[in-house]
Structures are given as structure tokens and as C-alpha cells.
Amino acid sequence: MNLTELDTPAALIDAAQMDRNIARMQSRMNALGVRLRPHVKTSKCLAVAQRQREAGAQGITVSTLKEAAQFFDAGFDDILYAVGIAAAKLGPVRALRERGCQLTIVVDSMAAAQAVVADGYHFEVMIEIDTDGHRAGVRPDEDRLITIGRTLHDGGAVLKGVMTHAGASYELNTTQALEAMAEQERSRCVHAAERLRAAGLPCPEVSVGSTPTALSARQLDGVTEVRAGVYVFNDLVMANVGVCGLDEIALSVLATVIGHQTEKGWALTDAGWMAMSRDRGTQAQALDYGYGAVCDASGAPIDGFIVSSANQEHGIVSWRDGAVCPDIAQRLPIGSQLRILPNHACATAAQFPTYAVFDANGGVTPWERFYGW
Amino acid sequence: MNLTELDTPAALIDAAQMDRNIARMQSRMNALGVRLRPHVKTSKCLAVAQRQREAGAQGITVSTLKEAAQFFDAGFDDILYAVGIAAAKLGPVRALRERGCQLTIVVDSMAAAQAVVADGYHFEVMIEIDTDGHRAGVRPDEDRLITIGRTLHDGGAVLKGVMTHAGASYELNTTQALEAMAEQERSRCVHAAERLRAAGLPCPEVSVGSTPTALSARQLDGVTEVRAGVYVFNDLVMANVGVCGLDEIALSVLATVIGHQTEKGWALTDAGWMAMSRDRGTQAQALDYGYGAVCDASGAPIDGFIVSSANQEHGIVSWRDGAVCPDIAQRLPIGSQLRILPNHACATAAQFPTYAVFDANGGVTPWERFYGW
């Protein structure tokens, strides 16, 4: 099978570009002297994670216990579940550990630490640090950081270290701001680790990361590992942040033109929001790509065309600036194929049961992915 | 199993409310003297469609050929594929028809009509009419309506009729405007049918519909069937449009509180945008619910709380007005369960492989759904 024979919509992976993305991140981490623990929530695909491991990654990060189970069953045994643990999930975590999975959990509150300790099992635990006000975590200077650490350690849990995710980096778009955020993420997380150690508590690991900060950090002193996910594919949000070019986006959606509204300058495709996802991550960025940037069937951007609107199974392609393309039906004729670059690779990929992975020769291999919880 | 034992996030269906939604729509269509052909893209679940059929629905509408194949294999043989056909999809359509599926396709251009005729098979075809400028379709007064009809009929296709979808109804929120849009959808589609008939072409079927117009139409003279999808569950967008109340939403996402940022008035849950979907359909409406409206574990809305922001597996719950809830950790303690009402049921449901369907006694039954193309 080759690309032109695929049923559309289809999720395409450009294998060569994905490998370049993997190599780029791995070589950066090697140069900075830290381990790379990829976040597999982006691909949810064993074959992708195997490529990351072959390139030098050590361990994986997951966002659900289903990911943990699926990847453990496929031979990944060093797993960080990077979402604050709920007491009701300790049973499944314990079951995976008892099967041999080195599954580490995360807490950021006394309530969660007490629940972990109350279970009586020697869980491996990291404390989540809030280094950017973005989401979860204990701020590095809070008194309760030490209280939580002591509760875990004295209660019989294995206090493995601290972890943070500077999600606020997604809102930046200059080298200077990204480098500053990477340094903030590093320094605040290292500071939290130093406070725990000064209190006599163990803290061997300092885990930080997001794709923008990982690709922007100038030094990672005191950090032991970096987590990043979306870099494996890249996307339009990352292009707007400034950490990749459009030609470094390895994931796209193959679509077919099914109609036109010529007076409006619209081409309609069979890739609506069910295929692209509802993610509008570029809406608040410098360049709004609607539901995606339009490329021709070979992957070359068709300048100025975006998916300006979408229904469930219809995409509306038009010029970004709102002008009416006078010859849309000639430029994008019915039956022609397009590749649409996604705003957010994690969201778009999640809409597909299978990736169509193509190589330089145009041959296509299906790679399965999973979803749900 | 009962609700409190479910792993979270989970997609809950309140079976009694769903049945009331089904009965409400069916009784309206019965009173208006038209058939109801539900759009199964909302649920993608055989058990849901079976309930619709038991209540009186005749035939189904699908948005993908995968839906057509799955439902045909389960005994639904009268199917309208309501997305403009691409030439590359004619082979799979023909294969389903040759297996006995009465699968009807849709065209809205000469190019598509010619491709259908060129295939040489006697497809059953409807012409899509644009009654609201929203998406696809031929406007009822265009010359090419007749040309397309004649091309199909003379070329050997079975011209089954006209169909339209007034998607613009989602942007309305007054009874008067909804009734006017329903009448516009009806009258323009009937007008297109009359033009085809006046030209000597067959046009037995006139198919219209969207949930808002179906629930607002005062008369449907000349219409033979109505298509609607989201009414089966309802959602916050429909509540803002004004065609259901919050207590008529049958789909919700069960979530667990996993942390707080008390200074910000935030509770964090394990239902992020992967569970809710990225749909922000209420963003442009009168009442913006963020990523969903927050209810307690029994389904009663907790006034003023919404999912104000979301990451992949984290939901951030806070007050809608932006004020800081001073006692968030006491009101929504760690480990407590919440039900989140979705902006858009079609998008949220699509994130889950299985529905957890509960009855009045609290018993829970899993209903499978499918996804992809």
C-alpha cells in the first residue's frame, strides 16, 4: 500500500522526520548530561516509544494507568505516572508493581501523601513541584513540602525525588523567554530538592520538562532527567512557540476534497474536527491556523490555506486572511488529497486507532495506538 | 458494580434521561407526521441506536463509512451517509450495498455526480441543499440543482431526494429565531424538491434536520423525514441554544478530585481535555461553561463551578466568575467524585471506548462504542 491508496481521513507519520525529532531531543539531553524519559501520552504507540528507547531514552512517562499497563505489558518497566495519584488508583498501581513494574507515582498534598502511606505498601513516590503557577504542585518554598516529604518517608514510602512541568512555556514565543522559563523550571525544582535534602530526607531524582523548555535549556545542573512528549511529532503550537519549523512536524492528517462553496472561497474536506480534534491551541498565538495548516499531498504547505472551520466530519479550507480565493475549485479540485498539519499532536493523534507510517519510498505501515482509560 | 466503584474518568449515561430524550423527539416527529432517522454519530453505540429504533425511529444517519459498516453488521440496513461522497469511497459503498445494505449517498456538485454516474452502479443518491449558508450544499435556486439531478437520473443513479442540515441553528438562542430557522430549513429544502419535480425528475424524499430545528419546528409540510443526533444525550451547547435544560443532559463524565491550589480557588480533577474533549462550544454562547459544568456525584449542579481550564489529564475546577472560592478544599475534598456535563456530547463521547450506563437503582452496565474511520 502507498499513501494515495489510503482511506481518508488518515493520521500520517513521516517516519524519517519523527526519527530526526527523536534524535534532536536525545542529543540535546545527552549534551546536557541528563536522562530523557519521554512522555508517551503523545503517541500512545509502542512502536514510537521503541524508537525513542533505541535512540537512548531511559524509562517512560505516562498520563494514565492504561498507558502504564499497556507499555509494561510490552516490555517498558520503568514508568512514571505523572498525574497526582487518587486513593482509588492505588490498588491498580500496586497490582502493576507486584507484577514487576517499577511504577512511580506523584503527590502534591498532605491528603494524597496520607492516602499513599495509609495503604501500607512501599510505593515509590515523587513530590510534584509548582514552578510556574500553571497547574498542580507544591511551591518550592512552602512549609508543606517538607511535611509531605516527611509523611511519605516516615510512613514507609520510597521518596524518590521531585518533579515539575513548566506548562506555562507553551504560552511563550521568544528564545529569551523560553530560556528564562527553562532556567526557572530547573532552578525552582532543584531548590525544592535541596530543601528536602537539607531536612534530612532522600531526594535522588530531580525530574523536569516540557518540550519547549527541554529544547531551550542552556544548562540543567542538578537535574537528573527530563520529560517531554510532543517533540516526537511536533505541531503548529510548537511552531508558534518557536521550537520547530513547519517542516519538522511529523504528524499530519490526510484528507480528501469533497466539495466547494466557490462564492465563499471554500473547499470542503472529509477531515473535520473528529479527525483534527477540537484543539484550537493556535487561537491565542501569533499565527492562528484554525483547525490546521493545509499542505499538498506531498506535504508542502499551500501558502495561506488553513482549515478555517470544522464540523464533525467536514473541514472547511479557506485563506487564513479571510479573503475569498477566486479559483478554489481549480486549485483544490474535488477528489484531491491534502495533508493537514495539526495544532496539537497529542489531541489529533488521539482521534485515530491507527497511524499510517510512511517512509522515504512512500511505503505505508500501520502502527496501532490505543485510547481510553 | 455501581457508580462509586468506577475507575475515573468514565463516560456516564443516565439511561432514564436518555430514554426521555428519545421519547420526546420521537413523539414530536410523530405529531408532525414525519419519520425520524437518528444520526448515530453522536453515540456510535449499537445499544443506543436500538433504543431509538424501539421508540419508533426508521433508518439511521451516519457520518462515516465505518459507522455504516458497524451498524449494518448489527442489523441496521437503511442508512444515509450524510457527508458528500468522495469518488474513492464509492467502492466501499458499493460493497456494502452488494451485501444488502440500503446505503444512500449524498452529492452537492457536478464533479461528484459525474463520479457517481461514471462508476456505473445504480447508487441511491440524495442532493444536499444549502438552506443556511453554513456548510455544504447546492442553494435551492441554483441552476446546477437541476443539472446535477438530471446527470444523476439520466446516468442511471436512483435520485432519492434532497437533504439539508441547518447547522446555523446552533448559533441561535431564542424560540422565535429557532422557529424561523426551522421554517427556513423546511421551506428551502421543499422548494428544491419542487424544482426537481417540476423539471420532471424524481424526488420522493425531503430530509431535513438538526436537534435545534427538530425541537423547534411548528410544521413540516412537504418533509418526509428528520435527522437529528445530539438530542439523544443533550449537552451544554443545546442548553444554551435553549432546547434542553441542564437536568435533561444524559451524558456526563465522572471525575475524581486529585488536588487543589487553594490560593487560586482551584480543585484539580483527573478529567482533563482528553476526557471532556477540546470542544469549547459554549465559548461564544451566552453562558461559557469552560470545559464543562460541575455537578456533585449524584448529578446535581454545584452552582457556579465549571472546568475553567484543562490539560490532557488534568481538569481545573473553579468558579465561573473568576472569583476565588475560599474553601475549595473543604467543598470539593481530595478523593471526592464529580460529574461534569459536557459542552458537546458528540465530542466528549468520542473520547471513550465504553459508556457506563446507570439505571435508577445505581447499577452500571458497560456499553461499547467505536471510533475511527
XYZ file of C-alpha atoms in Angstrom:
746
model
C 0.000 0.000 0.000
C 1.100 3.567 -0.602
C -0.178 6.952 0.515
C -2.542 7.595 -2.375
C -4.421 4.362 -1.631
C -5.237 5.225 1.974
C -8.813 5.765 3.089
C -9.211 9.302 4.355
C -9.074 10.799 6.882
C -5.867 9.067 7.994
C -3.208 10.007 10.547
C 0.148 10.065 8.751
C 3.536 9.786 10.413
C 6.574 10.810 8.404
C 8.961 8.225 9.885
C 12.139 9.987 8.786
C 11.043 13.280 10.320
C 9.941 11.567 13.529
C 13.371 9.942 13.782
C 15.020 13.348 13.330
C 12.833 14.792 16.082
C 13.770 11.912 18.385
C 17.474 12.276 17.590
C 17.406 16.029 18.115
C 15.921 15.788 21.611
C 18.075 12.834 22.620
C 21.286 14.526 21.524
C 20.349 17.673 23.426
C 19.722 15.678 26.591
C 22.964 13.771 26.136
C 24.830 17.054 25.750
C 23.167 18.461 28.871
C 24.073 15.337 30.834
C 20.575 14.213 31.767
C 18.423 11.184 31.069
C 15.408 11.551 28.788
C 12.121 9.962 29.923
C 9.707 10.554 27.014
C 6.047 11.191 27.718
C 4.215 8.546 25.724
C 0.818 10.230 26.101
C 1.539 11.912 22.766
C 1.782 8.762 20.664
C 0.225 6.020 22.855
C 2.020 3.736 20.429
C 4.523 1.025 21.316
C 6.463 1.315 18.065
C 7.025 5.042 18.611
C 8.263 4.528 22.173
C 10.553 1.742 20.988
C 12.191 4.200 18.572
C 12.668 6.640 21.442
C 14.234 3.917 23.588
C 16.512 2.768 20.779
C 17.749 6.356 20.474
C 18.738 6.393 24.149
C 15.657 7.243 26.207
C 15.533 5.687 29.684
C 12.111 4.928 31.083
C 8.819 6.487 30.047
C 6.279 8.920 31.441
C 2.548 8.161 31.268
C -0.618 10.171 31.855
C -2.978 7.268 32.586
C -2.767 3.873 34.241
C -3.943 2.331 30.983
C -0.776 3.662 29.339
C 1.247 2.197 32.228
C -0.339 -1.234 31.793
C -0.085 -1.282 28.004
C 3.558 -0.230 27.940
C 4.532 -2.513 30.822
C 2.996 -5.469 29.002
C 5.172 -4.536 26.014
C 8.411 -4.509 27.995
C 8.677 -0.987 29.406
C 9.195 -1.437 33.131
C 10.436 1.960 34.344
C 7.354 4.170 34.324
C 6.440 7.487 35.931
C 2.691 8.151 36.227
C 2.865 11.946 36.126
C -0.656 12.827 37.306
C -1.352 13.320 41.015
C -2.472 9.987 42.405
C -6.033 9.437 43.638
C -6.519 6.994 46.515
C -8.848 4.898 44.368
C -5.999 4.312 41.889
C -3.531 2.904 44.453
C -4.923 -0.623 44.030
C -4.188 -0.783 40.280
C -0.762 0.827 40.856
C 0.094 -1.779 43.456
C -1.096 -4.581 41.158
C 1.242 -3.367 38.407
C 4.160 -3.072 40.824
C 3.551 -6.571 42.131
C 3.806 -7.784 38.530
C 7.308 -6.241 38.350
C 6.598 -2.780 37.003
C 8.750 -0.060 38.547
C 5.820 2.355 38.522
C 6.401 5.649 40.333
C 3.507 7.850 41.477
C 3.179 11.572 42.202
C 1.635 13.528 45.093
C 1.305 17.233 45.821
C -0.803 17.328 49.003
C -0.858 16.007 52.548
C -4.161 14.278 51.810
C -2.600 12.310 48.965
C 0.584 11.563 50.950
C -1.519 10.257 53.824
C -3.564 8.094 51.468
C -0.375 6.625 49.996
C 1.061 5.865 53.428
C -2.244 4.502 54.746
C -2.205 1.873 52.017
C 0.759 0.248 53.743
C 2.596 -0.649 50.538
C 6.074 0.723 49.824
C 5.180 2.864 46.828
C 7.865 4.863 45.040
C 6.725 8.467 45.120
C 7.780 11.833 43.725
C 6.529 15.157 45.015
C 5.168 17.443 42.307
C 6.583 20.971 42.396
C 4.788 24.018 41.009
C 7.477 26.046 39.241
C 5.241 28.239 37.066
C 1.785 28.615 38.631
C 0.400 26.677 35.722
C -1.322 23.676 37.235
C -0.595 21.304 40.105
C 2.252 21.083 42.594
C 3.713 22.379 45.853
C 5.622 25.634 45.521
C 9.301 25.091 46.329
C 9.282 27.394 49.365
C 6.158 26.077 51.069
C 6.495 24.538 54.523
C 4.267 21.655 53.477
C 6.896 20.428 51.016
C 8.890 19.143 53.977
C 5.793 17.907 55.801
C 4.686 15.922 52.769
C 8.181 14.530 52.293
C 8.449 13.501 55.907
C 4.967 11.956 55.908
C 5.912 9.802 52.932
C 9.392 8.866 54.163
C 8.447 8.169 57.761
C 5.321 6.336 56.615
C 7.310 3.766 54.662
C 7.044 5.110 51.091
C 10.184 5.407 48.957
C 10.722 9.134 48.439
C 12.249 9.142 45.000
C 12.513 12.857 44.369
C 10.763 15.863 42.933
C 9.212 16.501 39.531
C 7.769 19.521 37.737
C 6.320 20.504 34.374
C 6.585 24.098 33.179
C 3.408 24.035 31.108
C 3.427 27.834 31.043
C 6.217 27.536 28.457
C 3.520 26.861 25.863
C 2.463 30.492 26.170
C 5.892 31.885 25.197
C 7.408 32.600 21.803
C 10.851 34.153 22.169
C 14.185 32.470 22.756
C 14.869 34.736 25.694
C 11.575 33.957 27.431
C 11.928 30.217 26.759
C 15.461 30.104 28.112
C 14.318 32.024 31.188
C 11.395 29.613 31.725
C 13.699 26.607 31.344
C 16.026 28.079 33.950
C 13.081 28.879 36.239
C 11.789 25.301 35.915
C 15.256 23.905 36.645
C 16.236 26.214 39.485
C 12.948 26.031 41.368
C 12.769 22.251 41.139
C 16.406 21.898 42.223
C 15.680 24.280 45.100
C 12.826 22.046 46.246
C 15.159 19.039 46.133
C 17.772 20.896 48.168
C 15.208 21.794 50.814
C 14.147 18.167 51.165
C 17.782 17.038 51.423
C 18.552 19.776 53.967
C 15.681 18.400 56.058
C 17.376 15.025 56.047
C 15.050 13.460 53.501
C 16.138 11.464 50.448
C 15.680 13.107 47.065
C 17.795 11.301 44.469
C 15.795 12.365 41.422
C 15.040 15.814 40.014
C 12.740 15.461 37.016
C 11.702 18.450 34.904
C 10.386 19.069 31.481
C 8.183 20.205 28.682
C 9.059 20.196 25.007
C 9.627 23.989 24.865
C 11.841 24.110 27.961
C 13.722 20.924 27.054
C 14.589 22.412 23.673
C 15.561 25.755 25.230
C 17.511 24.908 28.385
C 21.137 26.072 28.355
C 22.158 24.058 31.395
C 20.415 21.538 33.624
C 22.672 21.428 36.692
C 21.086 19.432 39.475
C 18.535 17.831 37.161
C 18.685 14.066 36.668
C 16.041 13.572 33.995
C 13.871 15.461 31.531
C 10.365 14.548 30.436
C 8.905 15.730 27.139
C 6.211 14.377 24.856
C 5.079 16.349 21.860
C 8.599 16.790 20.431
C 8.312 13.336 18.885
C 5.801 14.684 16.346
C 5.868 18.479 16.833
C 2.843 20.570 15.832
C 1.645 24.058 14.952
C 1.556 25.171 18.591
C 5.242 24.241 18.916
C 5.976 26.054 15.648
C 4.326 29.185 17.047
C 6.269 28.794 20.298
C 9.333 28.730 18.091
C 10.882 25.354 18.878
C 10.264 23.731 15.484
C 9.569 24.642 11.894
C 6.523 23.559 9.894
C 8.822 21.169 8.031
C 9.664 19.439 11.318
C 6.068 18.367 12.012
C 5.972 14.597 11.564
C 2.215 14.074 12.083
C -0.458 15.160 9.630
C -3.975 14.188 8.627
C -4.548 13.041 5.075
C -7.846 14.437 3.774
C -9.840 14.371 0.525
C -11.587 17.380 -1.012
C -15.314 16.535 -1.224
C -16.872 19.835 -2.321
C -16.712 23.614 -2.642
C -18.617 26.776 -1.929
C -16.909 28.761 -4.664
C -18.548 32.083 -3.848
C -17.067 31.909 -0.368
C -13.677 30.558 -1.461
C -14.216 27.328 0.475
C -13.091 23.784 -0.209
C -14.757 21.148 1.948
C -12.796 18.084 3.038
C -13.580 14.864 4.867
C -11.299 15.821 7.780
C -13.466 17.694 10.268
C -12.911 18.166 13.968
C -13.353 14.458 14.657
C -10.124 13.942 12.701
C -8.248 17.114 13.666
C -9.649 17.179 17.256
C -11.321 20.253 18.651
C -7.934 21.617 19.762
C -7.627 25.297 18.863
C -4.264 25.782 20.534
C -3.076 28.321 17.974
C -6.138 30.546 18.555
C -4.345 32.644 21.170
C -0.947 32.521 19.425
C 0.650 34.890 16.935
C -0.476 32.830 13.946
C -3.945 31.264 14.189
C -4.130 28.176 11.983
C -7.811 27.457 12.656
C -8.071 23.670 12.817
C -4.839 23.102 10.891
C -2.430 24.241 8.168
C -3.075 22.917 4.675
C -0.329 21.156 2.686
C -0.489 19.416 -0.650
C -0.380 15.629 -0.901
C 3.422 15.666 -0.758
C 3.451 17.678 2.464
C 4.396 21.093 1.071
C 2.410 23.906 2.721
C -0.057 25.632 0.376
C 0.592 29.150 1.441
C -2.254 30.890 3.178
C -4.719 27.978 3.312
C -5.951 26.783 6.668
C -8.858 24.705 7.959
C -10.788 27.800 8.948
C -13.779 25.955 10.380
C -14.835 22.394 11.028
C -17.878 20.260 11.680
C -17.701 16.676 12.881
C -16.728 15.158 9.525
C -16.349 18.272 7.363
C -13.344 20.587 7.256
C -13.687 23.997 5.621
C -10.472 25.092 3.892
C -10.029 28.763 3.005
C -7.469 31.521 3.063
C -6.268 32.466 6.510
C -6.764 36.189 5.943
C -10.471 35.745 5.204
C -10.149 36.756 1.550
C -12.132 34.719 -0.989
C -9.898 32.525 -3.136
C -11.401 33.098 -6.598
C -10.323 29.764 -8.083
C -10.598 27.407 -5.121
C -12.280 24.671 -7.185
C -9.382 24.707 -9.652
C -6.642 24.951 -7.023
C -8.075 22.233 -4.775
C -10.270 20.124 -7.073
C -12.751 17.550 -5.847
C -11.008 14.275 -5.141
C -7.607 15.822 -4.494
C -5.738 14.841 -1.356
C -4.345 17.264 1.213
C -2.211 16.868 4.295
C -3.346 18.939 7.277
C -0.792 19.827 9.965
C -2.365 19.714 13.443
C -2.492 22.379 16.121
C -1.745 19.881 18.846
C -0.306 16.478 18.011
C -1.438 14.821 21.280
C -5.070 15.776 20.637
C -5.142 14.956 16.928
C -3.372 11.615 17.283
C -5.905 10.593 19.940
C -8.694 10.625 17.357
C -7.199 7.706 15.377
C -6.952 3.987 16.174
C -4.021 3.589 13.751
C -1.174 5.658 12.340
C -0.225 5.279 8.691
C 3.569 5.443 8.880
C 5.338 6.203 5.640
C 8.975 6.023 4.727
C 11.071 7.753 2.088
C 9.905 5.279 -0.563
C 6.231 6.083 0.031
C 5.505 2.663 1.503
C 2.982 2.704 4.338
C 2.908 0.619 7.502
C 0.042 0.674 10.037
C 1.049 1.280 13.644
C -1.659 0.707 16.254
C -2.357 3.123 19.050
C -4.774 2.873 21.968
C -7.021 5.269 23.853
C -9.294 5.477 26.847
C -8.600 4.809 30.495
C -20.802 -2.729 40.053
C -22.174 0.667 40.996
C -21.159 4.235 40.199
C -18.841 4.793 43.148
C -16.707 1.822 42.102
C -15.985 3.067 38.586
C -12.460 3.984 37.549
C -12.359 7.664 36.616
C -12.636 9.370 34.239
C -15.703 7.499 32.963
C -18.440 8.452 30.494
C -21.779 8.059 32.272
C -25.138 7.682 30.583
C -28.249 8.247 32.675
C -30.413 5.640 30.939
C -33.722 7.019 32.202
C -32.901 10.538 30.983
C -31.692 9.219 27.618
C -34.971 7.345 27.214
C -36.890 10.540 27.991
C -34.837 12.419 25.372
C -35.542 9.702 22.810
C -39.270 9.689 23.618
C -39.504 13.480 23.439
C -38.028 13.668 19.944
C -39.955 10.667 18.648
C -43.280 11.988 19.905
C -42.604 15.384 18.294
C -41.823 13.732 14.957
C -44.910 11.540 15.234
C -47.038 14.616 15.891
C -45.502 16.437 12.933
C -46.158 13.447 10.682
C -42.581 12.693 9.643
C -40.188 9.812 10.073
C -37.198 10.195 12.409
C -33.822 8.987 11.141
C -31.439 9.487 14.100
C -27.836 10.487 13.469
C -25.787 7.825 15.219
C -22.524 9.803 15.015
C -23.379 11.104 18.498
C -23.351 7.769 20.286
C -21.587 5.379 17.846
C -23.189 2.732 20.055
C -25.479 -0.073 18.911
C -27.400 -0.243 22.171
C -28.276 3.451 21.970
C -29.482 3.178 18.371
C -31.530 0.115 19.270
C -33.356 2.177 21.910
C -34.043 4.839 19.275
C -35.390 2.218 16.892
C -37.572 0.634 19.571
C -39.086 4.061 20.197
C -40.079 4.364 16.545
C -37.078 5.659 14.572
C -36.864 4.460 10.956
C -33.396 4.111 9.497
C -30.223 5.823 10.701
C -27.905 8.575 9.552
C -24.120 8.089 9.667
C -21.132 10.389 9.296
C -18.544 7.769 8.290
C -18.489 4.526 6.332
C -17.179 2.793 9.443
C -20.436 3.710 11.179
C -22.338 2.372 8.159
C -20.477 -0.953 8.272
C -20.724 -1.377 12.042
C -24.434 -0.623 12.187
C -25.225 -2.697 9.109
C -23.462 -5.682 10.646
C -25.688 -5.206 13.704
C -28.905 -5.260 11.712
C -29.480 -1.661 10.640
C -29.975 -1.811 6.880
C -31.497 1.592 5.984
C -28.605 4.029 6.226
C -27.957 7.554 4.940
C -24.279 8.533 4.735
C -24.756 12.282 5.177
C -21.304 13.537 4.105
C -20.651 14.432 0.469
C -19.293 11.348 -1.248
C -15.711 11.205 -2.492
C -15.029 9.084 -5.586
C -12.535 6.983 -3.620
C -15.321 5.944 -1.221
C -17.668 4.609 -3.910
C -16.015 1.179 -3.839
C -16.724 0.600 -0.117
C -20.262 1.993 -0.549
C -20.918 -0.430 -3.381
C -19.517 -3.321 -1.358
C -21.921 -2.564 1.491
C -24.854 -2.278 -0.898
C -23.967 -5.582 -2.528
C -24.112 -7.159 0.920
C -27.718 -5.921 1.244
C -27.296 -2.555 2.912
C -29.667 0.125 1.613
C -26.938 2.757 1.877
C -27.787 6.153 0.383
C -25.094 8.671 -0.528
C -25.047 12.443 -0.898
C -23.677 14.789 -3.589
C -23.652 18.562 -3.956
C -21.569 19.121 -7.113
C -21.418 18.168 -10.763
C -17.993 16.618 -10.185
C -19.380 14.278 -7.534
C -22.491 13.484 -9.603
C -20.311 12.623 -12.573
C -18.074 10.406 -10.436
C -21.138 8.567 -9.109
C -22.505 8.037 -12.613
C -19.130 7.068 -14.023
C -18.945 4.199 -11.557
C -21.777 2.524 -13.439
C -23.513 1.167 -10.355
C -27.101 2.184 -9.550
C -26.371 4.094 -6.356
C -29.210 5.683 -4.389
C -28.352 9.357 -4.115
C -29.660 12.475 -2.411
C -28.694 16.001 -3.388
C -27.522 18.129 -0.473
C -29.219 21.527 -0.240
C -27.671 24.552 1.434
C -30.505 26.182 3.387
C -28.458 28.340 5.776
C -25.040 29.135 4.256
C -23.485 27.046 6.992
C -21.517 24.353 5.202
C -22.085 22.211 2.109
C -24.883 22.001 -0.413
C -26.461 23.473 -3.528
C -28.634 26.519 -2.909
C -32.261 25.762 -3.771
C -32.447 28.343 -6.577
C -29.218 27.434 -8.381
C -29.434 26.217 -11.967
C -26.996 23.436 -11.203
C -29.510 21.785 -8.855
C -31.399 20.629 -11.934
C -28.221 19.815 -13.855
C -26.937 17.645 -11.032
C -30.301 15.943 -10.693
C -30.500 15.264 -14.406
C -26.927 13.988 -14.529
C -27.679 11.501 -11.772
C -31.072 10.408 -13.084
C -30.064 10.140 -16.725
C -26.813 8.440 -15.749
C -28.596 5.574 -14.049
C -28.419 6.571 -10.392
C -31.558 6.419 -8.253
C -32.402 10.024 -7.382
C -33.905 9.569 -3.958
C -34.464 13.167 -2.978
C -32.961 16.167 -1.257
C -31.475 16.612 2.201
C -30.263 19.538 4.268
C -28.881 20.324 7.714
C -29.412 23.761 9.244
C -26.233 23.765 11.310
C -26.575 27.520 11.726
C -29.310 26.755 14.264
C -26.564 26.055 16.809
C -25.816 29.772 16.845
C -29.348 30.800 17.920
C -30.894 31.068 21.357
C -34.446 32.370 21.136
C -37.631 30.475 20.395
C -38.519 32.941 17.666
C -35.184 32.586 15.862
C -35.226 28.796 16.186
C -38.743 28.529 14.814
C -37.773 30.815 11.938
C -34.684 28.722 11.184
C -36.714 25.510 11.269
C -39.179 27.027 8.806
C -36.315 28.264 6.609
C -34.739 24.791 6.600
C -38.091 23.204 5.731
C -39.255 25.683 3.121
C -35.961 25.932 1.242
C -35.474 22.170 1.113
C -39.080 21.638 -0.014
C -38.556 24.339 -2.650
C -35.542 22.461 -4.003
C -37.620 19.273 -4.167
C -40.392 21.111 -6.028
C -37.911 22.452 -8.574
C -36.570 18.965 -9.261
C -40.095 17.589 -9.640
C -41.094 20.478 -11.916
C -38.136 19.534 -14.108
C -39.536 16.038 -14.422
C -37.081 14.458 -12.023
C -37.988 12.099 -9.190
C -37.656 13.433 -5.659
C -39.616 11.241 -3.266
C -37.701 12.156 -0.106
C -37.216 15.504 1.618
C -34.881 15.043 4.595
C -34.085 17.911 6.975
C -32.808 18.319 10.445
C -30.686 19.335 13.341
C -31.553 18.920 17.007
C -32.420 22.622 17.496
C -34.656 22.869 14.420
C -36.265 19.465 15.017
C -37.227 20.552 18.532
C -38.481 23.942 17.273
C -40.365 23.238 14.030
C -44.078 24.098 14.168
C -44.948 22.306 10.956
C -43.028 20.153 8.493
C -45.264 20.156 5.435
C -43.529 18.574 2.480
C -40.840 16.957 4.646
C -40.694 13.171 4.763
C -38.016 12.630 7.410
C -35.993 14.456 10.052
C -32.426 13.730 11.056
C -31.034 14.696 14.468
C -28.223 13.358 16.628
C -27.262 15.124 19.805
C -30.809 15.159 21.257
C -30.232 11.602 22.462
C -27.834 12.898 25.136
C -28.203 16.714 25.001
C -25.355 18.940 26.204
C -24.441 22.422 27.405
C -24.446 23.868 23.884
C -28.037 22.669 23.460
C -28.905 24.111 26.877
C -27.523 27.486 25.780
C -29.437 27.235 22.493
C -32.477 26.731 24.678
C -33.766 23.327 23.568
C -32.997 21.440 26.811
C -32.354 22.071 30.472
C -29.228 21.055 32.381
C -31.319 18.329 34.014
C -32.034 16.846 30.577
C -28.359 16.133 29.790
C -27.973 12.347 29.878
C -24.183 12.190 29.322
C -21.591 13.249 31.888
C -18.003 12.479 32.793
C -17.322 11.050 36.238
C -14.137 12.586 37.678
C -12.137 12.373 40.903
C -10.624 15.354 42.724
C -6.858 14.798 42.877
C -5.550 18.088 44.284
C -6.035 21.800 44.943
C -4.405 25.156 44.536
C -6.245 26.715 47.451
C -4.883 30.238 46.972
C -6.363 30.253 43.470
C -9.625 28.553 44.420
C -8.825 25.584 42.190
C -9.664 21.913 42.538
C -7.790 19.630 40.139
C -9.505 16.537 38.771
C -8.477 13.575 36.649
C -10.834 14.613 33.819
C -8.829 16.881 31.535
C -9.442 17.653 27.895
C -8.717 14.072 26.850
C -11.861 13.117 28.745
C -14.002 16.206 28.069
C -12.619 16.721 24.535
C -11.213 20.051 23.429
C -14.690 21.218 22.423
C -15.308 24.757 23.667
C -18.693 25.121 22.029
C -20.081 27.314 24.820
C -17.218 29.815 24.457
C -19.187 32.010 22.048
C -22.548 31.446 23.760
C -24.328 33.433 26.463
C -23.021 31.201 29.253
C -19.447 29.944 28.865
C -19.007 26.685 30.781
C -15.283 26.339 30.075
C -14.711 22.619 29.548
C -17.882 21.606 31.398
C -20.350 22.281 34.205
C -19.604 20.692 37.560
C -22.171 18.535 39.358
C -21.855 16.501 42.519
C -21.651 12.715 42.416
C -25.450 12.454 42.269
C -25.641 14.754 39.247
C -26.878 17.944 40.948
C -25.133 21.053 39.577
C -22.795 22.733 42.072
C -23.740 26.272 41.356
C -21.066 28.391 39.782
C -18.367 25.720 39.397
C -17.068 24.946 35.926
C -13.988 23.248 34.472
C -12.315 26.568 33.781
C -9.193 25.109 32.200
C -7.853 21.722 31.217
C -4.641 19.906 30.398
C -4.539 16.460 28.861
C -5.388 14.569 32.054
C -5.995 17.432 34.489
C -9.178 19.455 34.794
C -9.115 22.720 36.746
C -12.396 23.385 38.565
C -13.132 26.904 39.794
C -15.922 29.425 39.984
C -17.210 30.609 36.634
C -16.992 34.291 37.550
C -13.269 34.068 38.256
C -13.647 34.701 41.995
C -11.501 32.591 44.324
C -13.550 30.043 46.254
C -12.077 30.409 49.745
C -12.871 26.878 50.929
C -12.418 24.839 47.752
C -10.515 22.057 49.555
C -13.379 21.630 52.010
C -16.144 21.904 49.400
C -14.504 19.520 46.909
C -12.146 17.407 49.027
C -9.459 15.164 47.556
C -10.920 11.843 46.527
C -14.449 13.147 46.021
C -16.251 12.329 42.806
C -17.859 14.868 40.476
C -19.975 14.597 37.361
C -19.020 17.016 34.593
C -21.649 17.946 31.982
C -20.079 18.284 28.515
C -20.186 21.203 26.093
C -20.735 18.898 23.141
C -21.887 15.330 23.660
C -20.638 14.082 20.255
C -17.099 15.258 21.002
C -16.939 14.112 24.618
C -18.437 10.689 23.944
C -15.836 10.120 21.213
C -13.047 10.132 23.791
C -14.294 6.947 25.478
C -14.257 3.306 24.340
C -17.136 2.449 26.702
C -20.119 4.133 28.297
C -21.020 3.344 31.891
C -24.806 3.227 31.707
C -26.619 3.516 35.009
C -30.236 2.957 35.896
C -32.450 4.260 38.682
C -31.084 1.660 41.102
C -27.477 2.780 40.603
C -26.472 -0.413 38.792
C -23.971 0.122 35.985
C -23.763 -1.659 32.632
C -20.908 -1.107 30.126
C -21.981 -0.254 26.573
C -19.261 -0.380 23.933
C -18.771 2.340 21.366
C -16.346 2.572 18.463
C -14.311 5.295 16.827
C -12.055 5.973 13.881
C -12.723 5.579 10.177
